XYZ file of N, CA and C in Angstrom:
627
model
N -41.129 -21.103 38.532
C -40.181 -22.099 38.065
C -39.922 -23.141 39.144
N -40.152 -22.767 40.449
C -39.914 -23.711 41.530
C -40.843 -24.901 41.435
N -42.035 -24.703 40.870
C -42.993 -25.793 40.738
C -42.683 -26.699 39.570
N -41.694 -26.325 38.760
C -41.350 -27.145 37.599
C -42.130 -26.773 36.360
N -43.007 -25.768 36.455
C -43.794 -25.351 35.303
C -43.040 -24.307 34.493
N -43.263 -24.313 33.175
C -42.642 -23.320 32.302
C -43.387 -22.003 32.417
N -42.715 -20.877 32.237
C -43.385 -19.575 32.294
C -44.360 -19.424 31.141
N -45.333 -18.506 31.254
C -46.305 -18.288 30.174
C -45.612 -17.940 28.864
N -46.091 -18.535 27.759
C -45.528 -18.249 26.447
C -44.330 -19.102 26.098
N -43.879 -19.894 27.057
C -42.696 -20.735 26.817
C -43.118 -22.043 26.167
N -42.378 -22.475 25.175
C -42.675 -23.736 24.493
C -41.362 -24.382 24.084
N -41.373 -25.694 23.838
C -40.137 -26.361 23.397
C -39.559 -25.752 22.131
N -40.425 -25.369 21.182
C -39.926 -24.788 19.932
C -39.267 -23.439 20.193
N -39.871 -22.641 21.110
C -39.275 -21.353 21.457
C -37.926 -21.557 22.130
N -37.851 -22.556 23.003
C -36.594 -22.840 23.701
C -35.512 -23.266 22.718
N -35.892 -24.104 21.743
C -34.922 -24.549 20.735
C -34.416 -23.380 19.902
N -35.353 -22.499 19.498
C -34.971 -21.336 18.695
C -34.039 -20.422 19.477
N -34.375 -20.197 20.754
C -33.549 -19.337 21.597
C -32.151 -19.924 21.766
N -32.090 -21.244 21.961
C -30.795 -21.903 22.133
C -29.945 -21.760 20.879
N -30.574 -21.950 19.710
C -29.843 -21.824 18.447
C -29.323 -20.403 18.259
N -30.170 -19.422 18.587
C -29.755 -18.026 18.446
C -28.584 -17.716 19.369
N -28.678 -18.183 20.615
C -27.617 -17.912 21.577
C -26.317 -18.586 21.159
N -26.413 -19.789 20.606
C -25.214 -20.478 20.130
C -24.542 -19.680 19.023
N -25.364 -19.140 18.119
C -24.810 -18.369 17.004
C -24.142 -17.087 17.513
N -24.785 -16.424 18.465
C -24.209 -15.211 19.034
C -22.888 -15.529 19.725
N -22.853 -16.629 20.471
C -21.630 -17.008 21.181
C -20.488 -17.281 20.209
N -20.797 -17.914 19.077
C -19.773 -18.170 18.065
C -19.217 -16.853 17.533
N -20.111 -15.912 17.222
C -19.675 -14.616 16.696
C -18.838 -13.857 17.722
N -19.263 -13.893 18.986
C -18.512 -13.205 20.030
C -17.136 -13.834 20.217
N -17.081 -15.157 20.140
C -15.794 -15.837 20.286
C -14.839 -15.449 19.168
N -15.347 -15.449 17.929
C -14.491 -15.110 16.798
C -14.109 -13.629 16.815
N -15.037 -12.782 17.264
C -14.715 -11.356 17.376
C -13.619 -11.145 18.421
N -13.685 -11.895 19.516
C -12.646 -11.773 20.543
C -11.300 -12.198 19.981
N -11.263 -13.285 19.212
C -10.006 -13.742 18.610
C -9.446 -12.673 17.666
N -10.324 -12.082 16.867
C -9.891 -11.023 15.955
C -9.305 -9.852 16.747
N -9.952 -9.505 17.864
C -9.496 -8.350 18.650
C -8.102 -8.557 19.229
N -7.658 -9.810 19.326
C -6.337 -10.103 19.877
C -5.228 -10.000 18.830
N -5.601 -9.872 17.558
C -4.601 -9.809 16.492
C -3.939 -8.433 16.457
N -2.650 -8.419 16.160
C -1.908 -7.155 16.117
C -0.803 -7.267 15.072
N -1.069 -6.720 13.892
C -0.097 -6.795 12.801
C -0.384 -5.657 11.822
N 0.644 -5.080 11.198
C 0.432 -3.963 10.262
C -0.467 -4.300 9.084
N -0.588 -5.575 8.739
C -1.398 -5.962 7.583
C -2.687 -6.671 7.974
N -3.113 -6.453 9.215
C -4.393 -6.952 9.699
C -5.235 -5.755 10.119
N -6.423 -5.615 9.554
C -7.317 -4.526 9.939
C -7.762 -4.729 11.383
N -7.584 -3.749 12.263
C -7.988 -3.929 13.663
C -9.504 -3.938 13.824
N -9.966 -4.674 14.802
C -11.386 -4.691 15.141
C -11.653 -3.614 16.180
N -12.578 -2.710 15.873
C -12.917 -1.636 16.805
C -14.004 -2.056 17.779
N -14.862 -2.997 17.356
C -15.930 -3.440 18.238
C -17.054 -4.088 17.460
N -18.184 -4.268 18.133
C -19.382 -4.851 17.533
C -20.525 -3.848 17.621
N -21.429 -3.919 16.667
C -22.589 -3.028 16.668
C -23.831 -3.823 16.307
N -24.966 -3.379 16.833
C -26.251 -3.978 16.501
C -26.903 -3.117 15.425
N -27.120 -3.698 14.258
C -27.683 -2.944 13.140
C -29.024 -2.323 13.501
N -29.769 -2.980 14.381
C -31.082 -2.467 14.779
C -30.974 -1.088 15.422
N -29.837 -0.798 16.046
C -29.660 0.478 16.745
C -29.322 1.630 15.800
N -28.927 1.319 14.577
C -28.490 2.387 13.664
C -29.310 2.467 12.378
N -30.150 1.475 12.118
C -30.953 1.473 10.891
C -32.411 1.197 11.231
N -33.289 2.025 10.718
C -34.711 1.897 11.004
C -35.262 0.587 10.453
N -36.070 -0.094 11.263
C -36.741 -1.345 10.884
C -35.770 -2.480 10.565
N -34.535 -2.346 10.988
C -33.557 -3.412 10.743
C -33.717 -4.501 11.796
N -33.362 -5.745 11.451
C -33.408 -6.825 12.438
C -32.237 -6.714 13.400
N -32.303 -7.493 14.477
C -31.134 -7.597 15.348
C -30.027 -8.259 14.543
N -28.911 -7.578 14.411
C -27.823 -8.100 13.590
C -26.490 -7.633 14.155
N -25.672 -8.599 14.567
C -24.342 -8.264 15.053
C -23.427 -8.005 13.870
N -22.780 -6.857 13.877
C -21.860 -6.497 12.800
C -20.523 -6.089 13.404
N -19.456 -6.446 12.729
C -18.141 -6.016 13.183
C -17.873 -4.595 12.699
N -17.118 -3.837 13.491
C -16.786 -2.452 13.163
C -15.270 -2.337 13.029
N -14.822 -1.832 11.886
C -13.395 -1.674 11.611
C -13.138 -0.250 11.129
N -11.887 0.203 11.116
C -11.579 1.553 10.619
C -12.030 1.750 9.173
N -12.404 2.974 8.851
C -12.832 3.306 7.492
C -11.621 3.329 6.569
N -11.720 2.585 5.475
C -10.635 2.537 4.489
C -10.953 3.528 3.374
N -10.293 4.666 3.384
C -10.604 5.724 2.416
C -10.311 5.303 0.980
N -9.430 4.331 0.798
C -9.093 3.878 -0.551
C -9.887 2.634 -0.962
N -10.827 2.211 -0.119
C -11.651 1.060 -0.460
C -10.889 -0.249 -0.367
N -11.376 -1.254 -1.105
C -10.662 -2.530 -1.105
C -9.598 -2.528 -2.204
N -8.793 -3.554 -2.216
C -7.644 -3.563 -3.122
C -8.064 -3.576 -4.587
N -9.216 -4.181 -4.896
C -9.672 -4.220 -6.280
C -10.039 -2.814 -6.750
N -10.750 -2.084 -5.899
C -11.134 -0.709 -6.239
C -9.901 0.185 -6.375
N -8.951 -0.010 -5.477
C -7.766 0.848 -5.494
C -6.905 0.592 -6.730
N -6.666 -0.671 -7.048
C -5.851 -0.997 -8.221
C -6.503 -0.462 -9.489
N -7.826 -0.566 -9.558
C -8.552 -0.126 -10.751
C -8.467 1.389 -10.931
N -8.437 2.134 -9.822
C -8.490 3.601 -9.915
C -7.123 4.277 -9.841
N -6.120 3.588 -9.284
C -4.847 4.260 -9.014
C -3.799 4.084 -10.101
N -4.058 3.241 -11.086
C -3.091 3.003 -12.167
C -1.707 2.675 -11.605
N -1.641 1.633 -10.789
C -0.393 1.258 -10.132
C 0.606 0.668 -11.112
N 1.872 0.899 -10.820
C 2.922 0.211 -11.569
C 3.010 -1.216 -11.040
N 3.681 -2.076 -11.779
C 3.808 -3.468 -11.354
C 4.520 -3.583 -10.004
N 5.635 -2.877 -9.777
C 6.283 -2.948 -8.457
C 5.372 -2.476 -7.323
N 4.570 -1.442 -7.577
C 3.657 -0.942 -6.543
C 2.593 -1.976 -6.210
N 2.085 -2.673 -7.233
C 1.085 -3.700 -6.980
C 1.696 -4.871 -6.217
N 2.943 -5.227 -6.549
C 3.606 -6.325 -5.860
C 3.781 -6.017 -4.368
N 3.981 -4.749 -4.029
C 4.095 -4.373 -2.618
C 2.794 -4.678 -1.882
N 1.661 -4.375 -2.512
C 0.366 -4.664 -1.894
C 0.134 -6.164 -1.779
N 0.531 -6.915 -2.799
C 0.377 -8.370 -2.738
C 1.272 -8.952 -1.644
N 2.438 -8.365 -1.469
C 3.327 -8.802 -0.386
C 2.679 -8.537 0.973
N 1.953 -7.417 1.080
C 1.232 -7.120 2.318
C 0.213 -8.210 2.625
N -0.504 -8.659 1.595
C -1.495 -9.717 1.786
C -0.820 -10.974 2.316
N 0.287 -11.351 1.694
C 1.011 -12.551 2.119
C 1.508 -12.407 3.553
N 2.009 -11.223 3.900
C 2.514 -10.996 5.259
C 1.394 -11.118 6.286
N 0.217 -10.586 5.951
C -0.921 -10.700 6.855
C -1.350 -12.139 7.049
N -1.345 -12.909 5.959
C -1.764 -14.305 6.052
C -0.742 -15.139 6.827
N 0.540 -14.879 6.605
C 1.585 -15.578 7.371
C 1.394 -15.325 8.865
N 1.075 -14.082 9.211
C 0.846 -13.754 10.622
C -0.347 -14.535 11.171
N -1.463 -14.551 10.435
C -2.644 -15.280 10.899
C -2.320 -16.742 11.160
N -1.576 -17.340 10.246
C -1.278 -18.770 10.360
C -0.227 -19.063 11.425
N 0.429 -18.026 11.941
C 1.432 -18.222 12.989
C 0.859 -18.022 14.391
N -0.429 -17.667 14.472
C -1.061 -17.463 15.774
C -1.042 -18.774 16.560
N -0.709 -18.706 17.819
C -0.658 -19.890 18.680
C -1.702 -19.774 19.787
N -2.207 -20.920 20.289
C -1.832 -22.292 19.911
C -2.528 -22.809 18.651
N -3.557 -22.074 18.191
C -4.301 -22.515 17.011
C -4.186 -21.470 15.914
N -3.705 -21.842 14.729
C -3.619 -20.877 13.625
C -4.975 -20.235 13.346
N -4.965 -18.970 12.998
C -6.186 -18.246 12.658
C -6.396 -18.389 11.157
N -7.427 -19.122 10.764
C -7.734 -19.331 9.350
C -8.690 -18.237 8.894
N -8.338 -17.552 7.814
C -9.194 -16.461 7.333
C -10.532 -17.011 6.854
N -10.509 -17.944 5.930
C -11.735 -18.604 5.493
C -12.554 -17.874 4.448
N -12.101 -16.712 3.979
C -12.878 -16.007 2.958
C -12.045 -14.994 2.211
N -10.797 -15.340 1.960
C -9.880 -14.368 1.364
C -10.158 -14.149 -0.114
N -10.380 -12.903 -0.480
C -10.476 -12.472 -1.877
C -10.246 -10.966 -1.906
N -10.242 -10.400 -3.099
C -9.917 -8.990 -3.229
C -10.836 -8.052 -2.476
N -12.083 -8.457 -2.260
C -13.018 -7.603 -1.544
C -12.734 -7.558 -0.050
N -11.966 -8.525 0.450
C -11.655 -8.602 1.876
C -10.236 -8.134 2.185
N -9.705 -7.300 1.310
C -8.403 -6.667 1.544
C -8.608 -5.160 1.428
N -8.485 -4.448 2.542
C -8.687 -2.998 2.547
C -7.358 -2.276 2.355
N -7.434 -1.068 1.811
C -6.221 -0.293 1.522
C -6.232 0.992 2.347
N -5.167 1.167 3.124
C -5.004 2.345 3.979
C -3.719 3.074 3.604
N -3.661 4.355 3.933
C -2.402 5.089 3.806
C -1.714 5.083 5.165
N -0.489 4.606 5.181
C 0.259 4.455 6.425
C 0.770 5.808 6.903
N 0.158 6.344 7.945
C 0.531 7.668 8.456
C 1.810 7.631 9.286
N 2.257 6.434 9.630
C 3.452 6.337 10.470
C 4.731 6.558 9.679
N 4.611 6.590 8.342
C 5.786 6.792 7.506
C 5.697 8.150 6.812
N 6.848 8.793 6.638
C 6.867 10.139 6.061
C 6.300 10.159 4.648
N 6.503 9.074 3.910
C 6.004 9.007 2.542
C 4.544 8.569 2.490
N 4.011 8.132 3.632
C 2.620 7.712 3.649
C 2.340 6.541 2.726
N 3.121 5.474 2.872
C 2.972 4.329 1.974
C 1.579 3.721 2.070
N 1.054 3.330 0.913
C -0.211 2.618 0.871
C 0.010 1.208 1.417
N -0.929 0.753 2.243
C -0.772 -0.530 2.911
C -2.048 -1.350 2.774
N -1.903 -2.625 2.431
C -3.042 -3.539 2.308
C -3.223 -4.303 3.610
N -4.476 -4.417 4.064
C -4.781 -5.093 5.330
C -5.941 -6.065 5.141
N -5.784 -7.261 5.687
C -6.843 -8.262 5.609
C -7.976 -7.889 6.557
N -9.194 -8.277 6.177
C -10.368 -7.990 6.993
C -11.402 -9.083 6.755
N -12.463 -9.088 7.583
C -13.593 -10.009 7.414
C -13.161 -11.454 7.621
N -12.848 -11.790 8.875
C -12.321 -13.111 9.197
C -13.405 -14.087 9.632
N -13.316 -15.300 9.110
C -14.115 -16.416 9.598
C -15.572 -16.103 9.819
N -16.084 -16.426 11.028
C -17.491 -16.252 11.350
C -17.801 -14.878 11.921
N -16.800 -14.017 12.009
C -16.990 -12.796 12.780
C -17.675 -11.671 12.022
N -18.052 -11.890 10.777
C -18.652 -10.825 9.998
C -19.949 -10.292 10.557
N -20.936 -11.157 10.757
C -22.197 -10.686 11.309
C -23.084 -11.872 11.672
N -24.113 -11.600 12.440
C -25.117 -12.603 12.758
C -26.471 -11.951 12.672
N -27.409 -12.623 12.009
C -28.739 -12.090 11.781
C -29.747 -12.954 12.511
N -30.720 -12.331 13.205
C -31.689 -13.096 13.975
C -32.566 -13.972 13.091
N -32.632 -13.678 11.790
C -33.422 -14.505 10.888
C -32.730 -15.819 10.564
N -31.419 -15.905 10.868
C -30.681 -17.134 10.629
C -30.721 -17.955 11.907
N -31.617 -18.938 11.968
C -31.879 -19.627 13.221
C -30.947 -20.791 13.487
N -30.098 -21.148 12.524
C -29.201 -22.272 12.734
C -27.792 -21.907 12.313
N -26.847 -22.646 12.848
C -25.461 -22.496 12.432
C -25.218 -23.505 11.325
N -25.127 -23.043 10.111
C -24.970 -23.917 8.950
C -23.501 -23.962 8.562
N -22.808 -25.031 8.992
C -21.375 -25.110 8.717
C -21.112 -25.282 7.232
N -22.042 -25.892 6.506
C -21.859 -26.031 5.064
C -21.877 -24.670 4.397
N -22.823 -23.834 4.811
C -22.894 -22.484 4.250
C -21.640 -21.702 4.589
N -21.134 -21.881 5.814
C -19.924 -21.163 6.194
C -18.729 -21.658 5.398
N -18.701 -22.959 5.083
C -17.596 -23.499 4.293
C -17.608 -22.923 2.889
N -18.797 -22.571 2.396
C -18.932 -22.011 1.053
C -18.982 -20.490 1.072
N -18.671 -19.910 2.232
C -18.704 -18.466 2.369
C -17.783 -17.821 1.339
N -18.312 -16.839 0.620
C -17.515 -16.174 -0.398
C -17.925 -16.614 -1.789
N -17.320 -15.996 -2.772
C -17.604 -16.315 -4.169
C -16.918 -17.619 -4.547
N -17.684 -18.627 -5.017
C -17.077 -19.920 -5.364
C -15.932 -19.814 -6.362
N -15.898 -18.734 -7.159
C -14.801 -18.579 -8.122
C -13.450 -18.473 -7.431
N -13.447 -18.015 -6.178
C -12.181 -17.776 -5.484
C -11.917 -18.789 -4.383
N -12.826 -19.746 -4.182
C -12.646 -20.743 -3.131
C -11.730 -21.867 -3.586
N -11.035 -22.466 -2.618
C -10.253 -23.668 -2.899
C -11.210 -24.770 -3.341
N -10.765 -25.629 -4.235
C -11.640 -26.653 -4.800
C -12.224 -27.568 -3.736
N -11.421 -27.901 -2.714
C -11.925 -28.821 -1.693
C -13.034 -28.206 -0.856
N -13.159 -26.876 -0.871
C -14.255 -26.239 -0.146
C -15.548 -26.289 -0.941
N -15.438 -26.311 -2.248
C -16.629 -26.388 -3.100
C -17.164 -27.813 -3.149
N -16.262 -28.795 -3.232
C -16.649 -30.207 -3.292
C -15.819 -31.017 -2.292
N -16.086 -30.862 -0.994
C -15.258 -31.543 0.007
C -15.266 -33.061 -0.117
N -16.430 -33.643 -0.435
C -16.513 -35.103 -0.533
C -15.597 -35.645 -1.624
N -15.446 -34.904 -2.693
C -14.593 -35.330 -3.807
C -13.145 -35.474 -3.364
N -12.758 -34.740 -2.332
C -11.376 -34.772 -1.854
C -11.245 -35.524 -0.535
N -12.261 -36.351 -0.233
C -12.208 -37.195 0.951
C -12.386 -36.462 2.259
N -13.046 -35.300 2.222
C -13.284 -34.518 3.436
C -14.728 -34.749 3.872
N -14.955 -35.423 5.011
C -16.310 -35.813 5.400
C -17.201 -34.665 5.841
N -16.618 -33.600 6.369
C -17.390 -32.487 6.902
C -16.954 -31.203 6.208
N -17.919 -30.440 5.701
C -17.587 -29.232 4.940
C -16.756 -28.248 5.751
N -17.015 -28.169 7.067
C -16.271 -27.215 7.890
C -14.797 -27.572 7.984
N -14.455 -28.858 7.766
C -13.060 -29.290 7.839
C -12.266 -28.871 6.610
N -12.952 -28.368 5.595
C -12.257 -27.966 4.369
C -11.642 -26.576 4.486
N -11.968 -25.850 5.567
C -11.421 -24.510 5.773
C -10.128 -24.646 6.560
N -8.997 -24.548 5.890
C -7.695 -24.788 6.507
C -6.683 -23.729 6.070
N -5.488 -23.798 6.639
C -4.422 -22.898 6.195
C -4.086 -23.168 4.732
N -4.278 -24.422 4.309
C -3.983 -24.773 2.917
C -4.988 -24.118 1.966
N -6.271 -24.143 2.339
C -7.272 -23.485 1.491
C -7.048 -21.976 1.484
N -6.586 -21.423 2.604
C -6.256 -19.996 2.652
C -5.169 -19.635 1.638
N -4.122 -20.467 1.573
C -3.015 -20.188 0.650
C -3.498 -20.264 -0.791
N -4.328 -21.264 -1.087
C -4.888 -21.389 -2.436
C -5.679 -20.131 -2.787
N -6.511 -19.674 -1.848
C -7.353 -18.509 -2.102
C -6.534 -17.218 -2.161
N -5.400 -17.192 -1.466
C -4.507 -16.042 -1.588
C -3.954 -15.953 -3.008
N -3.564 -17.086 -3.569
C -3.029 -17.079 -4.928
C -4.097 -16.655 -5.935
N -5.323 -17.078 -5.713
C -6.403 -16.641 -6.604
C -6.673 -15.145 -6.431
N -6.481 -14.643 -5.227
C -6.620 -13.203 -5.004
C -5.547 -12.440 -5.772
N -4.327 -12.973 -5.778
C -3.257 -12.358 -6.572
C -3.647 -12.335 -8.050
N -4.210 -13.442 -8.517
C -4.635 -13.533 -9.914
C -5.746 -12.527 -10.189
N -6.689 -12.426 -9.246
C -7.792 -11.472 -9.373
C -7.259 -10.047 -9.480
N -6.287 -9.710 -8.645
C -5.712 -8.364 -8.661
C -4.952 -8.092 -9.953
N -4.253 -9.095 -10.453
C -3.476 -8.897 -11.682
C -4.386 -8.680 -12.881
N -5.564 -9.312 -12.873
C -6.524 -9.114 -13.962
C -7.042 -7.678 -13.943
N -7.409 -7.194 -12.752
C -7.935 -5.833 -12.625
C -6.895 -4.808 -13.066
N -5.624 -5.072 -12.763
C -4.569 -4.111 -13.095
C -4.373 -3.945 -14.595
N -4.851 -4.907 -15.388
C -4.683 -4.829 -16.841
C -5.887 -4.209 -17.533
N -6.966 -3.952 -16.768
C -8.184 -3.410 -17.384
C -8.065 -1.911 -17.633
Protein backbone atom coordinates (compact mmCIF):
# COMPACT_ATOMS: atom_id res chain seq x y z
CA UNK A 1 0.00 0.00 0.00
CA UNK A 2 3.02 2.29 0.53
CA UNK A 3 3.61 2.30 -3.22
CA UNK A 4 0.07 3.51 -3.84
CA UNK A 5 -0.97 0.25 -5.50
CA UNK A 6 -4.17 -1.57 -4.57
CA UNK A 7 -3.86 -5.07 -3.06
CA UNK A 8 -4.54 -8.10 -5.30
CA UNK A 9 -8.25 -8.62 -6.01
CA UNK A 10 -9.12 -5.04 -5.12
CA UNK A 11 -11.23 -3.08 -7.58
CA UNK A 12 -13.30 0.12 -7.50
CA UNK A 13 -16.53 -1.90 -7.70
CA UNK A 14 -15.42 -4.08 -4.77
CA UNK A 15 -14.53 -0.97 -2.78
CA UNK A 16 -17.93 0.59 -3.51
CA UNK A 17 -19.75 -2.59 -2.49
CA UNK A 18 -17.72 -2.86 0.72
CA UNK A 19 -18.41 0.78 1.57
CA UNK A 20 -22.15 0.32 1.03
CA UNK A 21 -22.19 -2.80 3.19
CA UNK A 22 -20.26 -1.09 5.97
CA UNK A 23 -22.59 1.91 5.86
CA UNK A 24 -25.59 -0.38 6.23
CA UNK A 25 -24.00 -2.23 9.14
CA UNK A 26 -23.16 1.06 10.85
CA UNK A 27 -26.77 2.22 10.51
CA UNK A 28 -28.04 -1.01 12.07
CA UNK A 29 -25.52 -0.82 14.90
CA UNK A 30 -26.44 2.79 15.59
CA UNK A 31 -30.15 2.02 15.74
CA UNK A 32 -29.53 -1.08 17.85
CA UNK A 33 -27.54 1.04 20.30
CA UNK A 34 -30.41 3.55 20.52
CA UNK A 35 -32.86 0.72 21.18
CA UNK A 36 -30.59 -0.68 23.90
CA UNK A 37 -30.82 2.65 25.75
CA UNK A 38 -34.62 2.48 26.03
CA UNK A 39 -36.10 1.52 29.40
CA UNK A 40 -39.87 1.35 29.79
CA UNK A 41 -42.39 -1.34 30.86
CA UNK A 42 -44.04 -1.22 27.43
CA UNK A 43 -40.86 -1.40 25.37
CA UNK A 44 -39.40 -4.83 24.59
CA UNK A 45 -35.74 -4.78 25.73
CA UNK A 46 -32.96 -5.50 23.26
CA UNK A 47 -30.80 -8.42 24.38
CA UNK A 48 -28.22 -8.09 21.62
CA UNK A 49 -27.40 -8.80 17.98
CA UNK A 50 -26.82 -12.13 16.27
CA UNK A 51 -25.42 -13.21 12.92
CA UNK A 52 -27.85 -15.58 11.22
CA UNK A 53 -24.92 -17.29 9.50
CA UNK A 54 -23.74 -18.57 12.90
CA UNK A 55 -27.03 -20.30 13.75
CA UNK A 56 -28.49 -21.43 10.40
CA UNK A 57 -26.80 -23.63 7.84
CA UNK A 58 -26.05 -21.98 4.47
CA UNK A 59 -27.53 -18.69 5.68
CA UNK A 60 -26.06 -15.38 4.51
CA UNK A 61 -24.39 -12.91 6.82
CA UNK A 62 -27.39 -11.25 8.42
CA UNK A 63 -27.54 -9.03 11.48
CA UNK A 64 -30.64 -9.79 13.53
CA UNK A 65 -31.87 -8.24 16.74
CA UNK A 66 -32.46 -10.53 19.73
CA UNK A 67 -35.30 -9.85 22.17
CA UNK A 68 -36.96 -11.86 24.97
CA UNK A 69 -39.26 -14.69 23.89
CA UNK A 70 -42.91 -13.66 24.06
CA UNK A 71 -44.80 -16.78 25.12
CA UNK A 72 -48.13 -15.19 24.19
CA UNK A 73 -46.97 -14.10 20.73
CA UNK A 74 -47.97 -10.77 19.27
CA UNK A 75 -51.08 -8.87 20.26
CA UNK A 76 -53.08 -10.08 17.25
CA UNK A 77 -52.42 -13.73 18.11
CA UNK A 78 -53.17 -13.17 21.77
CA UNK A 79 -56.46 -11.31 21.23
CA UNK A 80 -57.60 -13.99 18.78
CA UNK A 81 -56.87 -16.86 21.19
CA UNK A 82 -57.60 -15.38 24.62
CA UNK A 83 -61.20 -14.19 24.13
CA UNK A 84 -60.50 -10.91 25.92
CA UNK A 85 -63.21 -8.72 27.34
CA UNK A 86 -63.40 -5.16 26.05
CA UNK A 87 -61.82 -3.67 29.23
CA UNK A 88 -58.97 -6.21 29.03
CA UNK A 89 -58.28 -5.30 25.41
CA UNK A 90 -58.34 -1.59 26.26
CA UNK A 91 -55.61 -2.20 28.85
CA UNK A 92 -53.37 -3.66 26.13
CA UNK A 93 -54.14 -0.76 23.79
CA UNK A 94 -53.27 1.63 26.61
CA UNK A 95 -49.93 -0.18 26.91
CA UNK A 96 -49.26 0.49 23.23
CA UNK A 97 -50.02 4.18 23.67
CA UNK A 98 -47.81 4.38 26.78
CA UNK A 99 -44.91 2.79 24.91
CA UNK A 100 -45.28 5.18 22.00
CA UNK A 101 -45.51 8.23 24.29
CA UNK A 102 -42.25 7.11 25.89
CA UNK A 103 -40.52 6.70 22.51
CA UNK A 104 -41.59 10.16 21.42
CA UNK A 105 -40.36 11.68 24.69
CA UNK A 106 -36.78 10.46 24.21
CA UNK A 107 -34.33 13.36 24.20
CA UNK A 108 -32.72 15.07 22.42
CA UNK A 109 -34.29 13.34 19.41
CA UNK A 110 -37.65 11.52 19.64
CA UNK A 111 -37.43 7.81 18.81
CA UNK A 112 -39.77 7.16 15.88
CA UNK A 113 -40.97 3.56 15.65
CA UNK A 114 -41.56 3.64 11.90
CA UNK A 115 -43.37 0.31 11.58
CA UNK A 116 -46.08 0.07 14.18
CA UNK A 117 -48.76 -2.57 13.64
CA UNK A 118 -50.22 -5.51 15.51
CA UNK A 119 -47.38 -7.82 14.53
CA UNK A 120 -44.86 -5.50 16.21
CA UNK A 121 -46.54 -5.56 19.62
CA UNK A 122 -45.51 -8.53 21.79
CA UNK A 123 -47.48 -9.79 24.78
CA UNK A 124 -45.77 -10.80 28.03
CA UNK A 125 -47.02 -11.82 31.45
CA UNK A 126 -45.78 -9.35 34.03
CA UNK A 127 -44.06 -11.41 36.73
CA UNK A 128 -43.47 -8.37 38.91
CA UNK A 129 -47.15 -8.28 39.88
CA UNK A 130 -48.91 -10.86 42.03
CA UNK A 131 -51.73 -11.18 39.51
CA UNK A 132 -49.30 -11.53 36.63
CA UNK A 133 -50.97 -8.93 34.44
CA UNK A 134 -50.62 -9.36 30.70
CA UNK A 135 -48.53 -6.54 29.25
CA UNK A 136 -48.12 -5.31 25.67
CA UNK A 137 -44.65 -4.17 24.56
CA UNK A 138 -43.52 -2.50 21.35
CA UNK A 139 -40.77 -4.16 19.33
CA UNK A 140 -39.03 -3.99 15.93
CA UNK A 141 -37.95 -0.35 15.80
CA UNK A 142 -36.83 1.60 12.76
CA UNK A 143 -33.81 0.19 10.92
CA UNK A 144 -32.73 -2.11 13.72
CA UNK A 145 -34.54 -5.24 12.57
CA UNK A 146 -31.85 -6.82 10.44
CA UNK A 147 -29.30 -6.34 7.68
CA UNK A 148 -28.64 -8.81 4.89
CA UNK A 149 -25.41 -8.93 2.88
CA UNK A 150 -27.47 -9.35 -0.30
CA UNK A 151 -28.87 -5.85 0.23
CA UNK A 152 -26.02 -3.76 -1.14
CA UNK A 153 -27.60 -0.33 -0.75
CA UNK A 154 -29.46 1.66 1.84
CA UNK A 155 -32.82 2.26 0.19
CA UNK A 156 -34.56 5.00 2.16
CA UNK A 157 -37.66 4.67 0.00
CA UNK A 158 -37.96 1.00 0.89
CA UNK A 159 -37.45 1.85 4.55
CA UNK A 160 -40.17 4.51 4.34
CA UNK A 161 -42.53 1.84 3.02
CA UNK A 162 -41.43 -0.69 5.61
CA UNK A 163 -44.44 -2.66 6.80
CA UNK A 164 -47.82 -3.47 5.32
CA UNK A 165 -49.13 -0.49 3.31
CA UNK A 166 -52.59 -1.12 4.79
CA UNK A 167 -51.31 0.15 8.14
CA UNK A 168 -48.99 2.94 6.98
CA UNK A 169 -49.80 6.63 7.25
CA UNK A 170 -50.93 7.97 3.88
CA UNK A 171 -48.00 10.37 3.57
CA UNK A 172 -45.61 7.42 3.78
CA UNK A 173 -47.28 5.66 0.87
CA UNK A 174 -47.44 8.78 -1.33
CA UNK A 175 -45.05 11.37 0.15
CA UNK A 176 -45.01 13.58 -2.96
CA UNK A 177 -48.79 13.96 -2.79
CA UNK A 178 -48.39 15.56 0.63
CA UNK A 179 -45.50 17.83 -0.34
CA UNK A 180 -42.79 15.65 1.20
CA UNK A 181 -39.72 15.67 -1.10
CA UNK A 182 -37.90 12.72 0.45
CA UNK A 183 -39.59 9.44 1.41
CA UNK A 184 -37.48 9.12 4.56
CA UNK A 185 -38.89 12.44 5.82
CA UNK A 186 -42.37 10.92 5.93
CA UNK A 187 -41.45 8.79 8.97
CA UNK A 188 -42.37 11.06 11.89
CA UNK A 189 -44.04 11.05 15.29
CA UNK A 190 -47.19 12.06 13.43
CA UNK A 191 -47.09 9.00 11.15
CA UNK A 192 -46.46 6.88 14.26
CA UNK A 193 -49.65 8.19 15.89
CA UNK A 194 -51.65 7.52 12.73
CA UNK A 195 -50.30 3.97 12.58
CA UNK A 196 -51.04 3.46 16.27
CA UNK A 197 -54.69 4.27 15.63
CA UNK A 198 -54.78 1.83 12.74
CA UNK A 199 -53.23 -0.77 15.04
CA UNK A 200 -56.08 -0.16 17.49
CA UNK A 201 -58.52 -0.66 14.62
CA UNK A 202 -56.69 -3.83 13.57
CA UNK A 203 -56.92 -5.21 17.11
CA UNK A 204 -60.61 -4.36 17.43
CA UNK A 205 -61.38 -6.24 14.21
CA UNK A 206 -59.57 -9.36 15.43
CA UNK A 207 -61.42 -9.22 18.76
CA UNK A 208 -64.76 -9.57 16.95
CA UNK A 209 -63.77 -12.63 14.90
